[in-house]
Tab-separated table of C-alpha atoms and ligand atoms in Angstrom:
chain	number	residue	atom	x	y	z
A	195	UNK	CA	72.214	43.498	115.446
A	196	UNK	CA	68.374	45.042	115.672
A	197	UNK	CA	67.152	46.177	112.496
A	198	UNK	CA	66.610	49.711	112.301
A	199	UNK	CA	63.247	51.199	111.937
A	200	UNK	CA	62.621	53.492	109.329
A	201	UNK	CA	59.234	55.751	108.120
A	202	UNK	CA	59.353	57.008	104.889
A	203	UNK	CA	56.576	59.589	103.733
A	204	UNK	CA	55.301	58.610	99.890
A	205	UNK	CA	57.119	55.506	99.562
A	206	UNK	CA	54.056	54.516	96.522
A	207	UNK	CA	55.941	55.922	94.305
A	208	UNK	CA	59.319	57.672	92.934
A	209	UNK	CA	61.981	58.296	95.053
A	210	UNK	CA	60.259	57.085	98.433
A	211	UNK	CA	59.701	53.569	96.855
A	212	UNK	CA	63.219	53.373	95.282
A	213	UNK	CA	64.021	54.093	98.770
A	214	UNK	CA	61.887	51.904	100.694
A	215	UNK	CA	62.923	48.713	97.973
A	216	UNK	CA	66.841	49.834	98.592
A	217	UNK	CA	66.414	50.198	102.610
A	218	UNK	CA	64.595	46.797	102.753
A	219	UNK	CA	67.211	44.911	101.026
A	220	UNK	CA	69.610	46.386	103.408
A	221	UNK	CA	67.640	44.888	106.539
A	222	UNK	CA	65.721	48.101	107.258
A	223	UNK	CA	62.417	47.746	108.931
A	224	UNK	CA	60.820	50.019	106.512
A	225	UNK	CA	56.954	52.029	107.258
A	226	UNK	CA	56.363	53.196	104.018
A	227	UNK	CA	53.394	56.009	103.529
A	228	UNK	CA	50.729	56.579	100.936
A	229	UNK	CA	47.286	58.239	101.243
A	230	UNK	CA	45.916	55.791	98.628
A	231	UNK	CA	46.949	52.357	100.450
A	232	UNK	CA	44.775	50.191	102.062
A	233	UNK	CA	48.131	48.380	104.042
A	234	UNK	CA	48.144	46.563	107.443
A	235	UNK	CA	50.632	47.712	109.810
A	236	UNK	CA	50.628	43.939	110.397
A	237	UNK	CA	51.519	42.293	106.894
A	238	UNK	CA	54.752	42.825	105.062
A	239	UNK	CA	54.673	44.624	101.454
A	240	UNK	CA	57.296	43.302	100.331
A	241	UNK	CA	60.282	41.418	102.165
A	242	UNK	CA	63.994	40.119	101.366
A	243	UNK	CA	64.284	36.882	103.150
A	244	UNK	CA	68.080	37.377	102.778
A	245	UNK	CA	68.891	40.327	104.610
A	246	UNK	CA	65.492	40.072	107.071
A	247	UNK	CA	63.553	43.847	105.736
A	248	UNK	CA	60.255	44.376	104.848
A	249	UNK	CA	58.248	46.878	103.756
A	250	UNK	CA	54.603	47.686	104.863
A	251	UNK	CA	53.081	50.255	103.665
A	252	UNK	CA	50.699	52.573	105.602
A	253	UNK	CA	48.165	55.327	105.231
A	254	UNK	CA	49.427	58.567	106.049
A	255	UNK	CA	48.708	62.138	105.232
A	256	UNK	CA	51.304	64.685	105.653
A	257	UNK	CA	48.569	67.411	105.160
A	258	UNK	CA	46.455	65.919	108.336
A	259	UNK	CA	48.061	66.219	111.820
A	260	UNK	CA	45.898	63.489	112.945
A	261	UNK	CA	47.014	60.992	110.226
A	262	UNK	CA	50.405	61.902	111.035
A	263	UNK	CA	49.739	61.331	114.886
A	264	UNK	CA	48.340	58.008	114.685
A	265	UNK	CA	50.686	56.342	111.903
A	266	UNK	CA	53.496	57.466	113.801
A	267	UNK	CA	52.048	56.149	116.925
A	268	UNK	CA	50.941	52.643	115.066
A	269	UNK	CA	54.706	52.016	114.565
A	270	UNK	CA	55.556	52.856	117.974
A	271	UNK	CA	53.445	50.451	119.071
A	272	UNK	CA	54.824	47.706	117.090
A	273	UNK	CA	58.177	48.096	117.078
A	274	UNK	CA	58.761	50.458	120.163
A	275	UNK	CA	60.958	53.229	118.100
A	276	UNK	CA	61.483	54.558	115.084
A	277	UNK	CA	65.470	55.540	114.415
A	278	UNK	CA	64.816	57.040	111.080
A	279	UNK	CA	62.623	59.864	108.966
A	280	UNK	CA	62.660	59.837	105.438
A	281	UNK	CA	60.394	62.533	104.658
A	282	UNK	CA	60.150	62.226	101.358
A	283	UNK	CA	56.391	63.276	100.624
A	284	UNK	CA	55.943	66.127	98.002
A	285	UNK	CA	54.670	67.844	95.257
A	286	UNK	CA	54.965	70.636	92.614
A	287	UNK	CA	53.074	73.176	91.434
A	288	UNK	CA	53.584	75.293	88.342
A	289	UNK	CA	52.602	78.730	87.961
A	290	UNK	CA	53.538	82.571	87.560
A	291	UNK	CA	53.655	84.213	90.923
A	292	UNK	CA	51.129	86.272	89.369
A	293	UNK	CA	48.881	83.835	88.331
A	294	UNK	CA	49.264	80.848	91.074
A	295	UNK	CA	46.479	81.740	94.024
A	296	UNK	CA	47.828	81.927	97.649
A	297	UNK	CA	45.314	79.117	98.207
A	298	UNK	CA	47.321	77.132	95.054
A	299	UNK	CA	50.583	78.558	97.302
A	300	UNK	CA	49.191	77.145	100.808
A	301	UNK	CA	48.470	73.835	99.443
A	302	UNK	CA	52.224	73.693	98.425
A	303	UNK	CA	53.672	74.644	101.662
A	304	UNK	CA	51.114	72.675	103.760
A	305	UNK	CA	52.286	69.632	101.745
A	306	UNK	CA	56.300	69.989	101.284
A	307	UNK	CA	57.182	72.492	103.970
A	308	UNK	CA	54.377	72.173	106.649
A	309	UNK	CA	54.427	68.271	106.027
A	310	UNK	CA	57.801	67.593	106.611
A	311	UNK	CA	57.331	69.595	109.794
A	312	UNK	CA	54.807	67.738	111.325
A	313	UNK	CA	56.572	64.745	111.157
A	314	UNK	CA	59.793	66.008	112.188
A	315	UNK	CA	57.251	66.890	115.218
A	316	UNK	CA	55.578	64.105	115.657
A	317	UNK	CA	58.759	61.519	115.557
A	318	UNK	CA	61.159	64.016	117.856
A	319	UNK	CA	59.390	62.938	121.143
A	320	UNK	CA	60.902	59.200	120.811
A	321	UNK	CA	64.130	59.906	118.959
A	322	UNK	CA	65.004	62.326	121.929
A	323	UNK	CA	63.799	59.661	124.627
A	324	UNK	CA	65.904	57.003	122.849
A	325	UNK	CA	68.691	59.263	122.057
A	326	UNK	CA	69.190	58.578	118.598
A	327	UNK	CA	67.671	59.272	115.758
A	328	UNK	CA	68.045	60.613	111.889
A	329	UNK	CA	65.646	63.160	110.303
A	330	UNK	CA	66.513	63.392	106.300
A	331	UNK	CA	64.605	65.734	104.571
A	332	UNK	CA	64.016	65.390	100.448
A	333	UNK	CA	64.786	68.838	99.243
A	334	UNK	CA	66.310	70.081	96.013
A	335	UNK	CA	68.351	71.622	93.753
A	336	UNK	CA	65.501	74.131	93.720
A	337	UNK	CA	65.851	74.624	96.943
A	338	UNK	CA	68.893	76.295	96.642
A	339	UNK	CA	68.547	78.192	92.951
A	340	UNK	CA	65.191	79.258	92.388
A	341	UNK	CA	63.632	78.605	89.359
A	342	UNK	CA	61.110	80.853	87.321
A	343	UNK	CA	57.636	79.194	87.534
A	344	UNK	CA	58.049	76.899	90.175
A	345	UNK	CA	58.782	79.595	92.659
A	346	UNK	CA	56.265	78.113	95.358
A	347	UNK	CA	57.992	74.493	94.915
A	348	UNK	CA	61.243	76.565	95.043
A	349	UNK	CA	60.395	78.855	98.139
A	350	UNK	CA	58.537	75.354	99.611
A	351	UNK	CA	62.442	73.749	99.573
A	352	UNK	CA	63.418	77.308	100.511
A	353	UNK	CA	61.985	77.531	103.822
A	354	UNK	CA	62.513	73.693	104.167
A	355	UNK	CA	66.450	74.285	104.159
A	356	UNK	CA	66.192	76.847	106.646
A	357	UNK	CA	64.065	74.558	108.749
A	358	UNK	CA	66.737	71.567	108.381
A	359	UNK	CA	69.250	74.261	109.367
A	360	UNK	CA	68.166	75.189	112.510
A	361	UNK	CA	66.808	72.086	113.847
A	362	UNK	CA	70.408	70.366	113.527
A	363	UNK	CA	71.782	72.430	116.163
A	364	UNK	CA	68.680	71.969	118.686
A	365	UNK	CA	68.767	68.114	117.881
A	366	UNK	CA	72.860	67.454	118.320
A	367	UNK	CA	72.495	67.513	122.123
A	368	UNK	CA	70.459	64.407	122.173
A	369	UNK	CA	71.817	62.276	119.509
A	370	UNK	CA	69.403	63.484	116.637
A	371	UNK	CA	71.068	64.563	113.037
A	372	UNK	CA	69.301	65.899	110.218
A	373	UNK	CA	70.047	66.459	106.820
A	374	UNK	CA	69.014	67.374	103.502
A	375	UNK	CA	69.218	65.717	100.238
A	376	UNK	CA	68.911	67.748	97.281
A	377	UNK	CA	68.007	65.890	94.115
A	378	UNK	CA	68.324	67.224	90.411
A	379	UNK	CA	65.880	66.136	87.280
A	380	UNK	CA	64.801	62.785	88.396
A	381	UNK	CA	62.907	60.489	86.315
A	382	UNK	CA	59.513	60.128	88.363
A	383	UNK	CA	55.625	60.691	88.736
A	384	UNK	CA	56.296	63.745	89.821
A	385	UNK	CA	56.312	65.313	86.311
A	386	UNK	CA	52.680	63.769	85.454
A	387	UNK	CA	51.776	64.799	89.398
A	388	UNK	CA	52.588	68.168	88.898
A	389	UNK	CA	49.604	70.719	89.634
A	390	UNK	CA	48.818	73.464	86.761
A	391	UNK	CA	47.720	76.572	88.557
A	392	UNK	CA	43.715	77.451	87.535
A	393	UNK	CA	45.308	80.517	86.364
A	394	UNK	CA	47.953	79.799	83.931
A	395	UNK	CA	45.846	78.838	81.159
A	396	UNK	CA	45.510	80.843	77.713
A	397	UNK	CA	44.620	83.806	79.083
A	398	UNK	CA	47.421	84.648	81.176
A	399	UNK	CA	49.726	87.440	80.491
A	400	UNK	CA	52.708	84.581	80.800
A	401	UNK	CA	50.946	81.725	78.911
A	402	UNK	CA	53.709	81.378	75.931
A	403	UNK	CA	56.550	82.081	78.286
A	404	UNK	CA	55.493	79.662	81.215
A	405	UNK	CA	54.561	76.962	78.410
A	406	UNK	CA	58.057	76.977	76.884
A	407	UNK	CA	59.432	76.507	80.443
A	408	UNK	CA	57.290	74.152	81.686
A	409	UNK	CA	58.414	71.817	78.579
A	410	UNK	CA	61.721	72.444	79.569
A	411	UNK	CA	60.999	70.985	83.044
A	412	UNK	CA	58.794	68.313	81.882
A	413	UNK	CA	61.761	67.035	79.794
A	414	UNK	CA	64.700	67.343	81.570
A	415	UNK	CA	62.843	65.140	84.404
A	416	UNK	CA	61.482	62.531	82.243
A	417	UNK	CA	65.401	62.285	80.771
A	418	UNK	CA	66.982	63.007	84.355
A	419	UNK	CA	68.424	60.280	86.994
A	420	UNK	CA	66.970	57.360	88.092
A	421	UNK	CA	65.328	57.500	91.613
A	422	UNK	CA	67.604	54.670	92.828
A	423	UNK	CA	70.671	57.116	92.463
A	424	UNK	CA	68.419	59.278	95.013
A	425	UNK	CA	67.838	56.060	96.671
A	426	UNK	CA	71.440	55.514	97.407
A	427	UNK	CA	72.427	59.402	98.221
A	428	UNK	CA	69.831	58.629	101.502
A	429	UNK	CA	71.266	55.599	102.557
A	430	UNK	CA	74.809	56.902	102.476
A	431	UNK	CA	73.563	59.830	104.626
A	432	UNK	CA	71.864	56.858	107.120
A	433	UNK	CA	74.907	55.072	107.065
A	434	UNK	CA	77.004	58.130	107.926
A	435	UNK	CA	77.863	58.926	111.762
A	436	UNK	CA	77.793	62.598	110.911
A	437	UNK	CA	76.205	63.894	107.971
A	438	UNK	CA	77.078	67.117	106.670
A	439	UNK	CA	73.781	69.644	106.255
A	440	UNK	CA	73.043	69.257	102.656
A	441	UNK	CA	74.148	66.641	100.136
A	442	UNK	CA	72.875	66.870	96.158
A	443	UNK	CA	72.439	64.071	94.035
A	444	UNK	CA	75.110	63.420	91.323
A	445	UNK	CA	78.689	65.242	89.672
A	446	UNK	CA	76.928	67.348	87.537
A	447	UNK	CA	74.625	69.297	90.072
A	448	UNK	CA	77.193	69.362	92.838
A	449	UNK	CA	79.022	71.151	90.275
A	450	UNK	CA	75.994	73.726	90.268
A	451	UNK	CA	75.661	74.368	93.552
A	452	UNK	CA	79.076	74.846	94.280
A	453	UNK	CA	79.265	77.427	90.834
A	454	UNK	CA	76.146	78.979	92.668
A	455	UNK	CA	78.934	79.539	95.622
A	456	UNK	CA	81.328	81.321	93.366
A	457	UNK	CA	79.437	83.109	90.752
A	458	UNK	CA	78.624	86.147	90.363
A	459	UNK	CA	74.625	86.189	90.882
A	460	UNK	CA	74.377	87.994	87.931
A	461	UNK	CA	75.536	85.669	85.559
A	462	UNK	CA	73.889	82.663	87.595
A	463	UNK	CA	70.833	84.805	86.689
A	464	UNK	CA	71.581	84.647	82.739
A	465	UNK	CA	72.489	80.810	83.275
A	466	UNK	CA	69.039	80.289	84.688
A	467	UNK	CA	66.988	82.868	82.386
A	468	UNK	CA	68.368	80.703	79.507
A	469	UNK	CA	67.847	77.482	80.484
A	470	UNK	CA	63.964	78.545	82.380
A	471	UNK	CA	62.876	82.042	81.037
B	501	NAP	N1	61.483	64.094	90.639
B	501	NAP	C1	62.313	65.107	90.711
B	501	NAP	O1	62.838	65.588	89.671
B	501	NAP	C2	62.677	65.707	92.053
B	501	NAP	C3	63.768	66.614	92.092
B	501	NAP	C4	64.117	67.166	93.314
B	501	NAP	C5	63.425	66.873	94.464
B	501	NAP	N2	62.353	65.999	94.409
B	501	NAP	C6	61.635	65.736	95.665
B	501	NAP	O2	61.637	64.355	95.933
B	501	NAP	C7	60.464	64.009	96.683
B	501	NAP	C8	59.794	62.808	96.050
B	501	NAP	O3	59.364	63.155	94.749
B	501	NAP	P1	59.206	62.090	93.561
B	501	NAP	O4	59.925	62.644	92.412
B	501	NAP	O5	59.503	60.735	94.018
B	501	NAP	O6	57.630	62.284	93.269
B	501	NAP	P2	56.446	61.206	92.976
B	501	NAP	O7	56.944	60.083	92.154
B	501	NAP	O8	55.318	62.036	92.464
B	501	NAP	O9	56.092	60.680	94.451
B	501	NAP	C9	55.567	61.553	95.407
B	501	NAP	C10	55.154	60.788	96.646
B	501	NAP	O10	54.661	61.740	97.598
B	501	NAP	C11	53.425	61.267	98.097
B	501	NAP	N3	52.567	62.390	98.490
B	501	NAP	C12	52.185	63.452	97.763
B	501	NAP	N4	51.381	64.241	98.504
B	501	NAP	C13	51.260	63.656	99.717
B	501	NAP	C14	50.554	63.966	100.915
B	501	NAP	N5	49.782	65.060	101.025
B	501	NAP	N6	50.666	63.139	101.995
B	501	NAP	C15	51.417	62.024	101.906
B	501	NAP	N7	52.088	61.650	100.786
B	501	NAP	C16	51.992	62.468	99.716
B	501	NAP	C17	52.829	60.398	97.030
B	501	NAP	O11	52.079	59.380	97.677
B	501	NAP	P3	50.502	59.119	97.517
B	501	NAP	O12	50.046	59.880	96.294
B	501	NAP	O13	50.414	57.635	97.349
B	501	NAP	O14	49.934	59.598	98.791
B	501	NAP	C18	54.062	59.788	96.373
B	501	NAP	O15	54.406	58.558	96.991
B	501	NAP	C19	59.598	65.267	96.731
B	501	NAP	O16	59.762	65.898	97.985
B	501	NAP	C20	60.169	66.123	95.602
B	501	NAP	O17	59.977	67.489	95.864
B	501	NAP	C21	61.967	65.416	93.218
């Protein structure tokens, strides 16, 4: 059978390498993205000589329409379709609403909402002409129950499950599915990545709150799951002929969301005020 083709946005690290590693032992053709790699569309990566993947990793950034354009078009090229986005590709930043700027709030969006969109744009064109195609989209837990100080990351995931939402009924007529994978704490850079607005230093009116939360965070990611769990959620949801919207990662944050279903708001608001507030 030909191996599928796969691009998966920031596969240097996390949950897009765990991802890219898992998918090439599998047999995937895997294009995995960094803005830091210096990789040849040409040379494998990586490679498992027993099930025939590879990885190679190249430049890509989801901020620049142009970089998007040409990496996507670089695969094309080489392998004549891509069946598969993984866009992975994202970042946090921490902050009151108060404090964060909107240019600290564009930067989010441009890189975990507006990114995932122009790839979903720039890899529609040949999924539709081929008929096929699967768009998974890394969202979160957070995506779904906001959380108090990451409520640009939050609304970022927001806006992206409203997105994935939409686009699954225009896609179904020609093949394409879509779905989101929501992740809990998971045990990656993306704690040590994480942006501190300018403003939410000393002098701001939330600084001992927003500290005590932010610790919180920091530590239930650095203890949370590993990124191969993630890893595993997304090639289930590949594998799958249908996949349903939205999957999360793990027992004990399907259990949330589906509380979040039947609970009152108001005491989902004292469950989250306790853990984040
Ligand atoms: N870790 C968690 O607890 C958690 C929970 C829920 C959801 N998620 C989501 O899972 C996804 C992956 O996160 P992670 O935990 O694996 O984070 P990570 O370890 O920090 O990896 C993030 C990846 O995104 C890439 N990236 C960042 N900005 C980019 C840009 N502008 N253009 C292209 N690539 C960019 C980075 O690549 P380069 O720096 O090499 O370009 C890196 O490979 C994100 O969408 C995140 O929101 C994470």
């Amino acid at each position: 059978m030909k191996a599928k083709v796969v691009i998966i946005t920031g596969a240097s690290a996390g949950i897009g390498k765990a991802t890219a590693e898992h998918l090439m032992k599998k047999g995937f053709h895997v294009y995995g993205t960094s803005r830091k790699t210096t990789g040849n569309i040409d040379a494998d990566t990586a490679n498992d000589s027993q099930s025939g993947g590879f990885i190679r990793m190249i430049t890509l950034d989801v901020t620049c329409e142009d970089s998007v354009k040409t990496a996507v078009e670089s695969i094309i090229s080489k392998e004549g379709h891509i069946d598969i986005l993984v866009s992975n590709a994202g970042a946090g930043i921490a902050g009151s609403v108060e404090d964060v700027s909107l240019y600290e709030a564009n930067l989010q969006f441009d890189v975990n909402f507006f990114g995932t969109l122009r790839m979903i744009k720039a890899v529609l064109p040949y999924m539709r002409e081929k008929r096929y195609g699967k768009i998974i989209a890394l969202s979160s837990v957070a995506g779904i129950i906001s959380i108090p100080y990451q409520a640009h990351y939050s609304s970022s995931k927001f806006a992206l499950e409203g997105l994935i939402e939409a686009l699954r009924h225009e896609i179904a007529p020609f093949g394409i599915k879509a779905c989101l994978i929501e992740p809990g704490d998971t045990k990656t850079d993306f704690t040590s990545s994480r942006v501190i607005s300018k403003n939410a230093g000393e002098g701001s009116h939330y600084y001992v709150r927003f500290k005590k939360s932010l610790a919180r965070m920091e530590k239930d990611e650095q203890s949370g799951a590993s990124p191969f769990d993630v890893a595993n959620t997304i090639y289930k949801m590949i594998k799958k002929k249908n996949p349903p919207v939205r999957v999360a990662v793990g027992f004990q944050y399907k259990l949330i969301l589906f509380l979040k279903r039947i609970l009152p708001t108001l005491v989902l608001e004292k469950v989250v005020e306790f853990l984040y507030s």
